[in-house]
Coordinates of C-alpha atoms and ligand atoms in Angstrom, one line a residue:
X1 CA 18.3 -65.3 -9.4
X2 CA 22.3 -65.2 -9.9
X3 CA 24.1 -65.1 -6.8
X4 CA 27.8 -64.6 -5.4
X5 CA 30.1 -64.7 -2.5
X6 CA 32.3 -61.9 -1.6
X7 CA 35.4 -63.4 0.8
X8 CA 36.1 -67.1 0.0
X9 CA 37.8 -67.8 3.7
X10 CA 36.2 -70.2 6.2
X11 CA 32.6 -68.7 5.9
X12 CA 32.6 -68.3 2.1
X13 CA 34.0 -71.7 1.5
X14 CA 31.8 -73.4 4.1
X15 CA 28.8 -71.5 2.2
X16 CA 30.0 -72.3 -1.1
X17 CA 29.8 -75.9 -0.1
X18 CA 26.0 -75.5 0.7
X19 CA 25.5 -73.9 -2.5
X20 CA 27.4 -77.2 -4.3
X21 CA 25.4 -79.4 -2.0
X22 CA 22.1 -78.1 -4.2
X23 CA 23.9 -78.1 -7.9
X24 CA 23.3 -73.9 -7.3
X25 CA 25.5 -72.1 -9.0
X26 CA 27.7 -69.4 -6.7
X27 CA 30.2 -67.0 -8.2
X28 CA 33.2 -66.8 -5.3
X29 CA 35.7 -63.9 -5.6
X30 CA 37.9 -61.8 -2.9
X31 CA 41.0 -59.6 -3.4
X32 CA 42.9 -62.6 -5.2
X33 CA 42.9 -63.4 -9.1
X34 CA 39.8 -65.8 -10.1
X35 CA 42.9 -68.3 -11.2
X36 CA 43.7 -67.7 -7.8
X37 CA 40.6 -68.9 -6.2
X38 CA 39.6 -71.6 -8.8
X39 CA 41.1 -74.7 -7.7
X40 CA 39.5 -74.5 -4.2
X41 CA 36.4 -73.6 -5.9
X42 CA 36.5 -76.9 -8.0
X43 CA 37.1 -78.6 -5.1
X44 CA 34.4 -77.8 -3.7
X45 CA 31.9 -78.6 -6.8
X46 CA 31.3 -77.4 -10.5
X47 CA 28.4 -74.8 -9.6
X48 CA 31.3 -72.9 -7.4
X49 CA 32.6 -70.3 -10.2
X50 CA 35.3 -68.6 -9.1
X51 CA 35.5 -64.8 -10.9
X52 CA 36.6 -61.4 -10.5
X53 CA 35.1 -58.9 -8.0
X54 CA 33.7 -56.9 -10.5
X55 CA 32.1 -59.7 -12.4
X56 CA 30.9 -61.4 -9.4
X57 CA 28.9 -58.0 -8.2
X58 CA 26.6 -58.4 -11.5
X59 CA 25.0 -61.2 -8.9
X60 CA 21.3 -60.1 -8.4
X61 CA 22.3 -61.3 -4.4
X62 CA 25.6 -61.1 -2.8
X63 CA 26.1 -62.6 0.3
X64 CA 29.4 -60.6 2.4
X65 CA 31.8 -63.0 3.5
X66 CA 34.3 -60.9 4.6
X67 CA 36.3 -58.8 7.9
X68 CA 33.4 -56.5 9.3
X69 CA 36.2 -53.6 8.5
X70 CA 36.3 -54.4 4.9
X71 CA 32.6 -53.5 4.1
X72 CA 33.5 -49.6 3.0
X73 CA 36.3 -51.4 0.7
X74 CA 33.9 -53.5 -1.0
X75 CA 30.7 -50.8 -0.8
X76 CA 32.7 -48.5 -2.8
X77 CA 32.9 -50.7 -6.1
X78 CA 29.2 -49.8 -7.0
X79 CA 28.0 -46.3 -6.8
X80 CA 24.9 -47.8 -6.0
X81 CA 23.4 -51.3 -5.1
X82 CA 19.6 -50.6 -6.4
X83 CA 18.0 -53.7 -7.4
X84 CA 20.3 -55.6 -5.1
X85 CA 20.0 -58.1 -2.2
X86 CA 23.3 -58.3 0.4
X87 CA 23.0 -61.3 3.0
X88 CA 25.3 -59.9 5.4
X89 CA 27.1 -62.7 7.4
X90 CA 29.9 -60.9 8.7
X91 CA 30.3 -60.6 12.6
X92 CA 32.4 -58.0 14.5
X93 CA 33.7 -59.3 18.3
X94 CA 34.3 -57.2 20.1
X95 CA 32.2 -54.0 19.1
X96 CA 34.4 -51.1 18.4
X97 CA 33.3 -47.8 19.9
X98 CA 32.8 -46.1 16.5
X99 CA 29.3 -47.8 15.8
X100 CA 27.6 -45.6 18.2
X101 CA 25.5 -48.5 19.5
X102 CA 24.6 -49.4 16.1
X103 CA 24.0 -53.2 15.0
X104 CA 27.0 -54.0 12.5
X105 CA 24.8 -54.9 9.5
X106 CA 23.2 -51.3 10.0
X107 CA 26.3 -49.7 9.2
X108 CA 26.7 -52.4 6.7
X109 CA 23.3 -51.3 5.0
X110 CA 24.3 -47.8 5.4
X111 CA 27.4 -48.2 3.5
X112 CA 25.6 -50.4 0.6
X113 CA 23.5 -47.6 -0.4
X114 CA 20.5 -48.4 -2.0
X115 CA 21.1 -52.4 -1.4
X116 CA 18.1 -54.3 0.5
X117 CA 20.3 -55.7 3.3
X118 CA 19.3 -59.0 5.2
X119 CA 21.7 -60.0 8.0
X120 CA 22.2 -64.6 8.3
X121 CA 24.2 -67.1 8.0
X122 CA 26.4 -65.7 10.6
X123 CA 25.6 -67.0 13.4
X124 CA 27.5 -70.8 13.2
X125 CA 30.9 -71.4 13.0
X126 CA 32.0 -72.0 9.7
X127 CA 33.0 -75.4 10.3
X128 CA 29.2 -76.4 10.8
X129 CA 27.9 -74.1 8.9
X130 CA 30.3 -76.0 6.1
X131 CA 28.4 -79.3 6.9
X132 CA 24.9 -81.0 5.6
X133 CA 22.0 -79.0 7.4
X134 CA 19.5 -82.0 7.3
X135 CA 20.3 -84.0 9.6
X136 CA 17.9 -86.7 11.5
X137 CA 15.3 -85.5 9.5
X138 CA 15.4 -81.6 11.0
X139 CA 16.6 -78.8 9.1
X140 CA 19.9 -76.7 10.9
X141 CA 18.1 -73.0 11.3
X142 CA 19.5 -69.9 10.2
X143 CA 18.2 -66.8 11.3
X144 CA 17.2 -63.8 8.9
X145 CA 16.7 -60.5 10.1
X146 CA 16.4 -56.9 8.0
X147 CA 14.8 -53.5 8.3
X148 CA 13.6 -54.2 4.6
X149 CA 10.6 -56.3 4.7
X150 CA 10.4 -57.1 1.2
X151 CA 13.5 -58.3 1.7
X152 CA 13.4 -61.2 3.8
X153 CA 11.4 -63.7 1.7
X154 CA 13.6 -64.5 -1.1
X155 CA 17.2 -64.6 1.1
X156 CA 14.4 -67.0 3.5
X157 CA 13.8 -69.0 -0.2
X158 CA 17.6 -69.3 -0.8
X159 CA 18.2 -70.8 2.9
X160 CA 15.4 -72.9 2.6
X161 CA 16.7 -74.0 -0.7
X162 CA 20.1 -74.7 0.6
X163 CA 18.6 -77.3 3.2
X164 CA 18.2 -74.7 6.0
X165 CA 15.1 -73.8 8.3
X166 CA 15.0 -70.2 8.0
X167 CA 14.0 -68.7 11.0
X168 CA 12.6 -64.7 10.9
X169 CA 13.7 -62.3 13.3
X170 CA 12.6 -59.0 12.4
X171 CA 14.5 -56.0 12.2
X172 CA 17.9 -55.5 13.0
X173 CA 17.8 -54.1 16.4
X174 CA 14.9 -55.7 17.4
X175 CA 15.3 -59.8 16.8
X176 CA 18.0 -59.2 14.7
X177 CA 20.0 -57.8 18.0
X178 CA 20.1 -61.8 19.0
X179 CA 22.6 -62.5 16.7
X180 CA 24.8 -59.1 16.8
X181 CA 27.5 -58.8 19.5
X182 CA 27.0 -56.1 21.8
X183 CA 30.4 -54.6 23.2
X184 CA 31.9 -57.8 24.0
X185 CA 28.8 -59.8 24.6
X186 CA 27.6 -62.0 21.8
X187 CA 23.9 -62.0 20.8
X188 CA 22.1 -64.9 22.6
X189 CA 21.6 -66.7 19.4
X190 CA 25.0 -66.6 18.2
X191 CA 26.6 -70.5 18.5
X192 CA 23.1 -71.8 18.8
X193 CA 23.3 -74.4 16.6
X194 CA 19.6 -75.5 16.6
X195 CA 17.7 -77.9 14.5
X196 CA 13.8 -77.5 13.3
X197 CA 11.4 -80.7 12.5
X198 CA 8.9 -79.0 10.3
X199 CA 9.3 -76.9 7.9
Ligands
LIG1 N1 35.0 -68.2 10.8 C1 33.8 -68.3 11.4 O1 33.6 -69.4 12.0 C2 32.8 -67.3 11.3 C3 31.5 -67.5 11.7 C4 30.5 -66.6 11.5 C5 30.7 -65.4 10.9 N2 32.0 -65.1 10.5 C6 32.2 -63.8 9.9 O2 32.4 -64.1 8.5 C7 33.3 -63.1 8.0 C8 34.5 -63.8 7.3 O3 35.1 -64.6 8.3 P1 36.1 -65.8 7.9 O4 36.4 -66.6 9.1 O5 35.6 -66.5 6.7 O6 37.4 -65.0 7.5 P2 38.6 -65.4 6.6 O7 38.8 -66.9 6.6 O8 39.8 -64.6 7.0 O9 38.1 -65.0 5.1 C9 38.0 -63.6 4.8 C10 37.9 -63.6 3.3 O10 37.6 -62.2 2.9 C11 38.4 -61.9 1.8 N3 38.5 -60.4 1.8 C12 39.1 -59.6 2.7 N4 39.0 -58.3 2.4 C13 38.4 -58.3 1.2 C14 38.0 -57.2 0.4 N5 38.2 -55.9 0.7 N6 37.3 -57.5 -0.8 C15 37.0 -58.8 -1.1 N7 37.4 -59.9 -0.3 C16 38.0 -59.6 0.8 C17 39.7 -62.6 2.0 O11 40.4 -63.0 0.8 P3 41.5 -62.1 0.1 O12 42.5 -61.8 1.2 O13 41.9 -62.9 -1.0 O14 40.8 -60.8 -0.3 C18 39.1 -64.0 2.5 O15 38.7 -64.8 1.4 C19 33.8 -62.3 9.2 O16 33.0 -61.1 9.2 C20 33.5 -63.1 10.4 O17 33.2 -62.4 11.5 C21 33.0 -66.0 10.7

């Protein structure tokens, strides 16, 4: 599995640190220059690779670390994403009209035609999302949910390889509506920060 993050702000950074936690190797890109990006990504750890765009969508699994209105922008660099996981962690507050009551990683999925789309890791501030998920011997959750079951299972393997406790929701607007925003109403399970014993 070769993986990358597209948008290396708060949430890309605080996931590339998980990634650097393991020794797993990440490719990190955004609009800027790899040189650009590279001496945050060393800081971070020598598995964070910091590369162009274009290089960094040859990633089997591409986790979408950017502005919910940047998705088209970044759909349109593949014709299509066949054979490709996107772990959507982007969040839109509040919901603009023009989803047409729509969860946000449904238009995502739309947009990333032929991509198996699994929405997680966006439900934690970056800041703790940045930090060690064992902790007391619990493992922070993350929540995974996707209309494509197949899906789920490895994105689930990544988390659970990062140090998470992957928790499945279902599909997008079913348990997956938990951690969308609604209007201006943020899904119940958005800012739960919660902890699980046994994995
Ligand atoms: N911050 C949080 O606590 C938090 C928590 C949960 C979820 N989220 C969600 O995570 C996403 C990112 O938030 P953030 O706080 O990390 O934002 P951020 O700090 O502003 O970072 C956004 C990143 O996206 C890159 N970017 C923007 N447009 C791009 C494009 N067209 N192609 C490639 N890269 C692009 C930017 O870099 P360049 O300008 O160099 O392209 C930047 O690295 C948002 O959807 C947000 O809702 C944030």
């Amino acid at each position: 599995m070769s993986y990358a993050i597209v948008g290396f702000g708060k949430i890309g950074q605080a996931l590339a640190q998980a990634f650097a936690r393991k020794n797993i190797k990440v490719a990190v890109a955004s609009r800027r220059p790899p040189e650009a990006l590279a001496p945050q990504a060393r800081a971070i750890g020598p598995t964070i690779v910091a590369k162009s765009l274009r290089d960094a969508f040859e990633a089997d699994t591409i986790i979408l670390a950017i502005p919910f209105g940047e998705h088209r922008e970044v759909a349109k660099a593949l014709p299509s994403w066949e054979g490709k996981t996107v772990i959507d962690a982007t969040n839109v507050f509040p919901v603009p009209e023009e989803l047409d009551g729509l969860p946000s990683s449904a238009v995502i999925a739309k947009a990333f035609t032929g991509a198996k789309l699994v929405k997680g890791f966006n439900h934690l501030i970056a800041a703790t999302l940045a930090t060690d998920p064992v902790v007391e011997g619990g493992h922070r959750v993350v929540f995974l949910s996707s209309d494509d079951e197949d899906a789920t299972a490895p994105v689930a393997a990544l988390a659970k390889q990062l140090g998470f406790a992957p928790v499945k929701l279902g599909k997008l607007n079913e348990g997956g509506a938990l951690v969308h925003a609604r209007g201006s109403i943020w899904g119940q399970l958005i800012f739960q920060d919660l902890f699980k014993k046994e994995q």
